[in-house]
């Protein structure tokens, strides 16, 4: 069955309709005016098969024939097509499938980062050996001590009293055996408190001096104990590190992403998510109420902290106050918890 095609002489753009047929390895051309042409297939170069683009047949006399891609043309020239052309065609035909798989990989990655990483971080944090928590925390303290920490100037008697009350507050709580209070003078980070994954809780002289009384300091320490109970430090660090690791795997650079480097760095530079803060607040309010203390102390301390916050602190090295400043919602939640207990 002849095939309709278009013939060009190779010099002008004039097109002539032509019918193609193939007999015994010879291509036959029949023009409308009755003239004929015949060329052995081996003398003809055919363009690679690329999707549904027309096939171009280059004849030895310089003319060319454009024919729609069809199974017949494919069959005639089957022996002359190269493997590479075949692969290019295969790729072309699968472009839609490839785009779909790329989109699927993207969606799966985003879903993994959004849902999978926090879940993995929580599971991994729960199984994290205490030695790893200690090691990461020691590195953070070493970094902080070089820059920020000096011996406290709070009178020793008040420090001992705070330590005693803090121990009594958390006695019998989950993971409370690890909790240790350190009071330090650290002018660079203002009134501040934070928990490290190994259970060390730091509070600065400035925070103690800002508080009206020790109840307010203890309310903040209860919040920090909440971070420890829920393993927020390690979970947050693992989440951030996992994102680095996933990005490293995706984009081919895992060199700078070893967990040993990224966990202390993350602990030092990023604050906790709002979800973690809410969880630690909730724990603190419950703990205070169980010990017969009012979460009102937390609200008044938060108010004092927000009024006192120095301008430069937003870029400070400690995430606790820099990225999650005391917010009206947190103050309101503390007051609701206090009101609910009456
Ligand atoms: Zn916090």
Coordinates of C-alpha atoms and ligand atoms in Angstrom, one line a residue:
X1 CA 0.0 0.0 0.0
X2 CA 1.6 3.3 -1.1
X3 CA 2.4 6.0 1.4
X4 CA 1.6 9.7 0.9
X5 CA 4.6 12.0 1.4
X6 CA 6.1 15.3 0.3
X7 CA 9.1 15.6 -1.9
X8 CA 11.6 18.6 -2.0
X9 CA 14.3 18.9 -4.6
X10 CA 16.8 20.0 -1.9
X11 CA 17.4 23.4 -3.6
X12 CA 14.1 25.2 -3.6
X13 CA 11.3 25.1 -1.1
X14 CA 8.8 23.9 -3.7
X15 CA 7.0 20.8 -2.5
X16 CA 5.6 18.0 -4.6
X17 CA 3.2 15.3 -3.5
X18 CA 4.7 11.8 -3.9
X19 CA 3.6 8.3 -3.1
X20 CA 6.1 5.9 -1.6
X21 CA 6.3 2.1 -1.8
X22 CA 9.0 -0.4 -1.1
X23 CA 9.7 -3.5 -3.1
X24 CA 12.6 -5.8 -2.5
X25 CA 14.7 -3.3 -0.7
X26 CA 14.1 -0.5 -3.2
X27 CA 12.1 2.6 -2.5
X28 CA 9.7 3.6 -5.3
X29 CA 8.6 7.2 -5.7
X30 CA 5.5 7.9 -7.9
X31 CA 4.7 11.6 -8.6
X32 CA 1.4 13.0 -9.6
X33 CA 2.6 13.9 -13.1
X34 CA 3.4 10.2 -13.7
X35 CA 7.2 10.4 -13.3
X36 CA 9.0 7.8 -11.1
X37 CA 12.0 7.5 -9.1
X38 CA 13.7 4.4 -7.4
X39 CA 16.5 4.2 -4.9
X40 CA 17.9 1.3 -3.0
X41 CA 17.2 1.7 0.7
X42 CA 20.9 1.4 1.6
X43 CA 21.5 4.6 -0.4
X44 CA 19.0 6.6 1.7
X45 CA 19.6 8.2 5.0
X46 CA 16.6 8.4 7.3
X47 CA 16.2 10.7 10.3
X48 CA 16.0 9.1 13.8
X49 CA 12.6 8.2 15.0
X50 CA 11.7 10.8 17.6
X51 CA 8.2 10.6 19.0
X52 CA 5.7 11.5 16.3
X53 CA 7.9 13.9 14.3
X54 CA 7.9 13.3 10.5
X55 CA 10.7 11.1 9.1
X56 CA 13.0 12.7 6.7
X57 CA 14.5 10.6 3.9
X58 CA 17.6 12.0 2.3
X59 CA 18.0 10.7 -1.3
X60 CA 21.4 10.3 -2.9
X61 CA 20.6 13.1 -5.5
X62 CA 20.2 15.7 -2.7
X63 CA 16.4 15.6 -2.7
X64 CA 14.5 14.8 0.4
X65 CA 11.2 13.2 1.3
X66 CA 9.1 14.0 4.4
X67 CA 6.8 11.2 5.5
X68 CA 4.7 10.9 8.5
X69 CA 6.1 8.4 10.9
X70 CA 4.3 5.1 10.3
X71 CA 4.9 1.4 10.9
X72 CA 5.6 0.9 7.2
X73 CA 8.5 3.4 7.1
X74 CA 9.8 1.8 10.3
X75 CA 9.6 -1.7 8.8
X76 CA 11.3 -0.7 5.5
X77 CA 14.2 0.9 7.3
X78 CA 14.3 -1.4 10.3
X79 CA 17.8 -2.7 9.5
X80 CA 19.3 0.7 9.0
X81 CA 18.2 2.3 12.3
X82 CA 20.9 2.6 14.9
X83 CA 20.6 1.5 18.5
X84 CA 21.2 5.0 19.8
X85 CA 18.3 6.4 17.7
X86 CA 16.1 3.7 19.1
X87 CA 17.0 4.6 22.6
X88 CA 16.4 8.3 22.0
X89 CA 13.0 7.4 20.6
X90 CA 12.3 5.2 23.6
X91 CA 13.2 8.1 26.0
X92 CA 11.1 10.5 24.0
X93 CA 8.1 8.2 24.2
X94 CA 8.5 7.8 27.9
X95 CA 9.0 11.5 28.7
X96 CA 5.5 11.7 30.2
X97 CA 6.2 8.7 32.4
X98 CA 9.5 10.3 33.4
X99 CA 7.9 13.6 34.3
X100 CA 5.3 11.8 36.3
X101 CA 8.0 9.8 38.2
X102 CA 9.9 13.0 38.9
X103 CA 6.8 14.7 40.3
X104 CA 6.1 11.6 42.4
X105 CA 9.6 11.7 43.8
X106 CA 9.1 15.4 44.7
X107 CA 5.8 14.7 46.4
X108 CA 7.2 11.8 48.3
X109 CA 10.2 13.9 49.4
X110 CA 8.0 16.7 50.6
X111 CA 5.7 14.3 52.4
X112 CA 8.7 12.5 54.0
X113 CA 10.2 15.8 55.2
X114 CA 6.8 17.0 56.5
X115 CA 5.5 13.8 58.2
X116 CA 8.3 11.2 58.1
X117 CA 11.2 13.2 59.5
X118 CA 9.4 14.4 62.7
X119 CA 8.2 10.8 63.3
X120 CA 11.7 9.4 62.7
X121 CA 13.2 12.1 64.9
X122 CA 10.9 11.3 67.8
X123 CA 11.5 7.5 67.4
X124 CA 15.3 8.0 67.1
X125 CA 15.4 10.5 70.1
X126 CA 13.6 7.9 72.2
X127 CA 16.2 5.3 71.4
X128 CA 19.2 7.7 71.6
X129 CA 21.8 6.4 74.0
X130 CA 22.5 8.7 76.9
X131 CA 26.1 8.8 75.8
X132 CA 25.1 10.5 72.6
X133 CA 22.9 13.1 74.4
X134 CA 25.9 13.8 76.8
X135 CA 28.4 14.1 74.0
X136 CA 26.2 16.5 72.0
X137 CA 25.4 18.5 75.1
X138 CA 29.1 18.7 76.1
X139 CA 30.0 20.1 72.7
X140 CA 27.3 22.8 73.1
X141 CA 28.5 23.7 76.6
X142 CA 32.1 23.9 75.4
X143 CA 31.1 26.3 72.6
X144 CA 29.0 28.4 75.0
X145 CA 31.6 28.5 77.8
X146 CA 34.2 29.9 75.5
X147 CA 32.0 32.8 74.5
X148 CA 29.3 33.4 77.0
X149 CA 29.5 31.7 80.4
X150 CA 31.0 33.1 83.6
X151 CA 30.5 32.1 87.2
X152 CA 27.2 33.2 88.6
X153 CA 27.1 36.3 90.9
X154 CA 23.8 35.3 92.5
X155 CA 24.4 34.8 96.2
X156 CA 25.3 31.1 96.9
X157 CA 22.4 30.8 99.4
X158 CA 19.8 31.8 96.8
X159 CA 21.4 29.4 94.2
X160 CA 21.2 26.6 96.7
X161 CA 17.6 27.3 97.5
X162 CA 16.7 27.4 93.8
X163 CA 18.5 24.1 93.3
X164 CA 16.7 22.5 96.2
X165 CA 13.3 23.8 95.1
X166 CA 13.9 22.7 91.5
X167 CA 14.8 19.1 92.7
X168 CA 11.7 19.0 94.7
X169 CA 9.6 20.3 91.8
X170 CA 10.8 17.6 89.4
X171 CA 11.2 14.7 91.9
X172 CA 9.6 11.5 90.6
X173 CA 9.0 13.0 87.1
X174 CA 9.9 11.1 84.0
X175 CA 13.6 11.4 83.1
X176 CA 14.1 13.6 86.2
X177 CA 17.2 11.7 87.3
X178 CA 19.2 13.4 84.5
X179 CA 18.0 17.0 85.4
X180 CA 20.8 19.3 86.7
X181 CA 20.5 23.0 87.2
X182 CA 23.4 25.3 86.2
X183 CA 23.2 29.0 87.1
X184 CA 25.6 31.1 85.0
X185 CA 26.3 34.7 84.3
X186 CA 26.1 35.2 80.5
X187 CA 25.6 38.8 79.6
X188 CA 25.6 38.0 75.9
X189 CA 22.4 36.1 76.0
X190 CA 20.4 38.2 78.5
X191 CA 17.7 36.8 80.7
X192 CA 17.6 33.2 79.4
X193 CA 17.1 29.6 80.2
X194 CA 17.5 26.5 78.1
X195 CA 17.7 22.7 78.4
X196 CA 20.3 20.5 76.7
X197 CA 19.5 16.9 75.6
X198 CA 21.4 15.3 78.5
X199 CA 19.2 17.0 81.1
X200 CA 21.4 20.0 81.9
X201 CA 19.3 23.1 82.4
X202 CA 21.0 26.5 82.2
X203 CA 19.5 29.7 83.6
X204 CA 21.2 33.0 83.5
X205 CA 21.8 35.4 86.4
X206 CA 19.9 38.0 84.4
X207 CA 16.8 35.9 84.3
X208 CA 16.9 35.3 88.1
X209 CA 17.5 39.0 88.7
X210 CA 14.6 39.9 86.4
X211 CA 12.2 37.6 88.3
X212 CA 10.1 39.0 91.1
X213 CA 10.6 35.9 93.2
X214 CA 11.8 32.3 92.9
X215 CA 8.3 31.0 91.9
X216 CA 8.7 32.8 88.6
X217 CA 12.2 31.3 88.0
X218 CA 10.8 27.8 88.9
X219 CA 8.0 28.3 86.4
X220 CA 10.5 28.8 83.7
X221 CA 12.6 25.8 84.9
X222 CA 9.4 23.7 84.8
X223 CA 9.0 24.7 81.1
X224 CA 12.7 23.6 80.5
X225 CA 12.0 20.3 82.3
X226 CA 9.2 19.9 79.8
X227 CA 11.6 20.1 76.9
X228 CA 13.7 17.4 78.6
X229 CA 10.8 15.1 79.3
X230 CA 9.7 15.3 75.6
X231 CA 13.3 15.1 74.3
X232 CA 12.7 18.3 72.3
X233 CA 16.5 19.1 72.0
X234 CA 17.4 15.8 70.3
X235 CA 14.2 15.6 68.3
X236 CA 14.6 19.1 66.9
X237 CA 18.3 18.6 66.2
X238 CA 17.6 15.3 64.4
X239 CA 14.8 16.8 62.4
X240 CA 17.0 19.6 61.2
X241 CA 19.9 17.2 60.6
X242 CA 17.7 14.8 58.7
X243 CA 16.6 17.6 56.4
X244 CA 20.3 18.4 55.7
X245 CA 20.9 14.7 55.2
X246 CA 17.9 14.2 52.8
X247 CA 18.9 17.4 50.9
X248 CA 22.5 16.1 50.8
X249 CA 21.4 12.8 49.4
X250 CA 19.1 14.4 46.9
X251 CA 21.6 17.0 45.7
X252 CA 24.6 14.8 46.0
X253 CA 26.5 16.6 48.8
X254 CA 26.6 14.8 52.1
X255 CA 30.1 15.9 53.0
X256 CA 29.2 18.7 55.5
X257 CA 26.2 17.0 56.9
X258 CA 27.5 14.5 59.4
X259 CA 25.3 14.3 62.4
X260 CA 28.2 14.8 64.7
X261 CA 28.7 18.3 63.3
X262 CA 25.1 19.3 62.7
X263 CA 23.5 18.2 66.0
X264 CA 25.5 20.6 68.3
X265 CA 25.3 23.3 65.7
X266 CA 21.5 22.9 65.5
X267 CA 21.1 22.9 69.3
X268 CA 23.1 26.1 69.5
X269 CA 21.5 28.1 66.7
X270 CA 17.9 27.1 66.3
X271 CA 15.0 27.5 68.7
X272 CA 12.3 25.1 69.3
X273 CA 9.2 24.9 67.1
X274 CA 6.0 26.5 68.4
X275 CA 4.6 23.0 68.8
X276 CA 7.5 22.0 71.1
X277 CA 7.1 25.3 73.1
X278 CA 3.3 24.6 73.6
X279 CA 4.1 21.0 74.7
X280 CA 6.7 22.2 77.2
X281 CA 4.3 24.9 78.5
X282 CA 1.6 22.4 78.9
X283 CA 3.9 20.1 80.8
X284 CA 5.0 23.0 83.0
X285 CA 1.5 24.1 83.9
X286 CA 0.5 20.6 84.8
X287 CA 3.6 20.1 86.9
X288 CA 3.2 23.4 88.7
X289 CA -0.5 22.6 89.5
X290 CA 0.4 19.1 90.8
X291 CA 2.9 20.8 93.2
X292 CA 0.3 23.3 94.3
X293 CA 2.0 26.2 92.5
X294 CA 0.1 28.6 90.1
X295 CA 1.0 28.8 86.4
X296 CA 0.4 32.5 87.0
X297 CA 4.0 32.8 87.9
X298 CA 4.9 31.7 84.4
X299 CA 2.6 34.3 82.9
X300 CA 4.1 37.1 84.9
X301 CA 7.6 35.9 84.1
X302 CA 6.8 35.8 80.4
X303 CA 5.4 39.3 80.6
X304 CA 8.6 40.5 82.3
X305 CA 10.7 38.8 79.7
X306 CA 8.9 40.3 76.7
X307 CA 9.1 43.8 78.3
X308 CA 12.8 43.3 79.0
X309 CA 13.9 41.7 75.7
X310 CA 16.9 43.6 74.3
X311 CA 16.7 44.6 70.7
X312 CA 19.8 42.8 69.6
X313 CA 18.7 39.4 71.0
X314 CA 16.8 38.3 67.9
X315 CA 20.1 37.4 66.3
X316 CA 21.5 35.9 69.5
X317 CA 23.1 32.5 69.5
X318 CA 20.5 30.9 71.7
X319 CA 17.2 30.0 70.2
X320 CA 15.2 29.9 73.3
X321 CA 14.2 33.6 73.3
X322 CA 15.5 34.6 70.0
X323 CA 13.2 32.7 67.7
X324 CA 10.2 32.1 70.0
X325 CA 9.8 35.1 72.1
X326 CA 7.2 35.1 75.0
X327 CA 4.0 35.5 73.1
X328 CA 0.6 36.7 74.2
X329 CA -0.9 33.3 73.4
X330 CA 1.6 31.6 75.8
X331 CA 0.8 34.1 78.5
X332 CA -3.0 33.7 78.0
X333 CA -2.6 29.9 78.1
X334 CA -0.7 30.1 81.5
X335 CA -3.5 32.3 82.9
X336 CA -6.2 29.9 81.7
X337 CA -4.3 27.0 83.3
X338 CA -4.1 29.1 86.5
X339 CA -7.8 30.1 86.4
X340 CA -8.8 26.5 85.7
X341 CA -7.2 25.2 88.9
X342 CA -9.1 27.5 91.2
Ligands
LIG1 ZN1 11.1 26.5 75.5

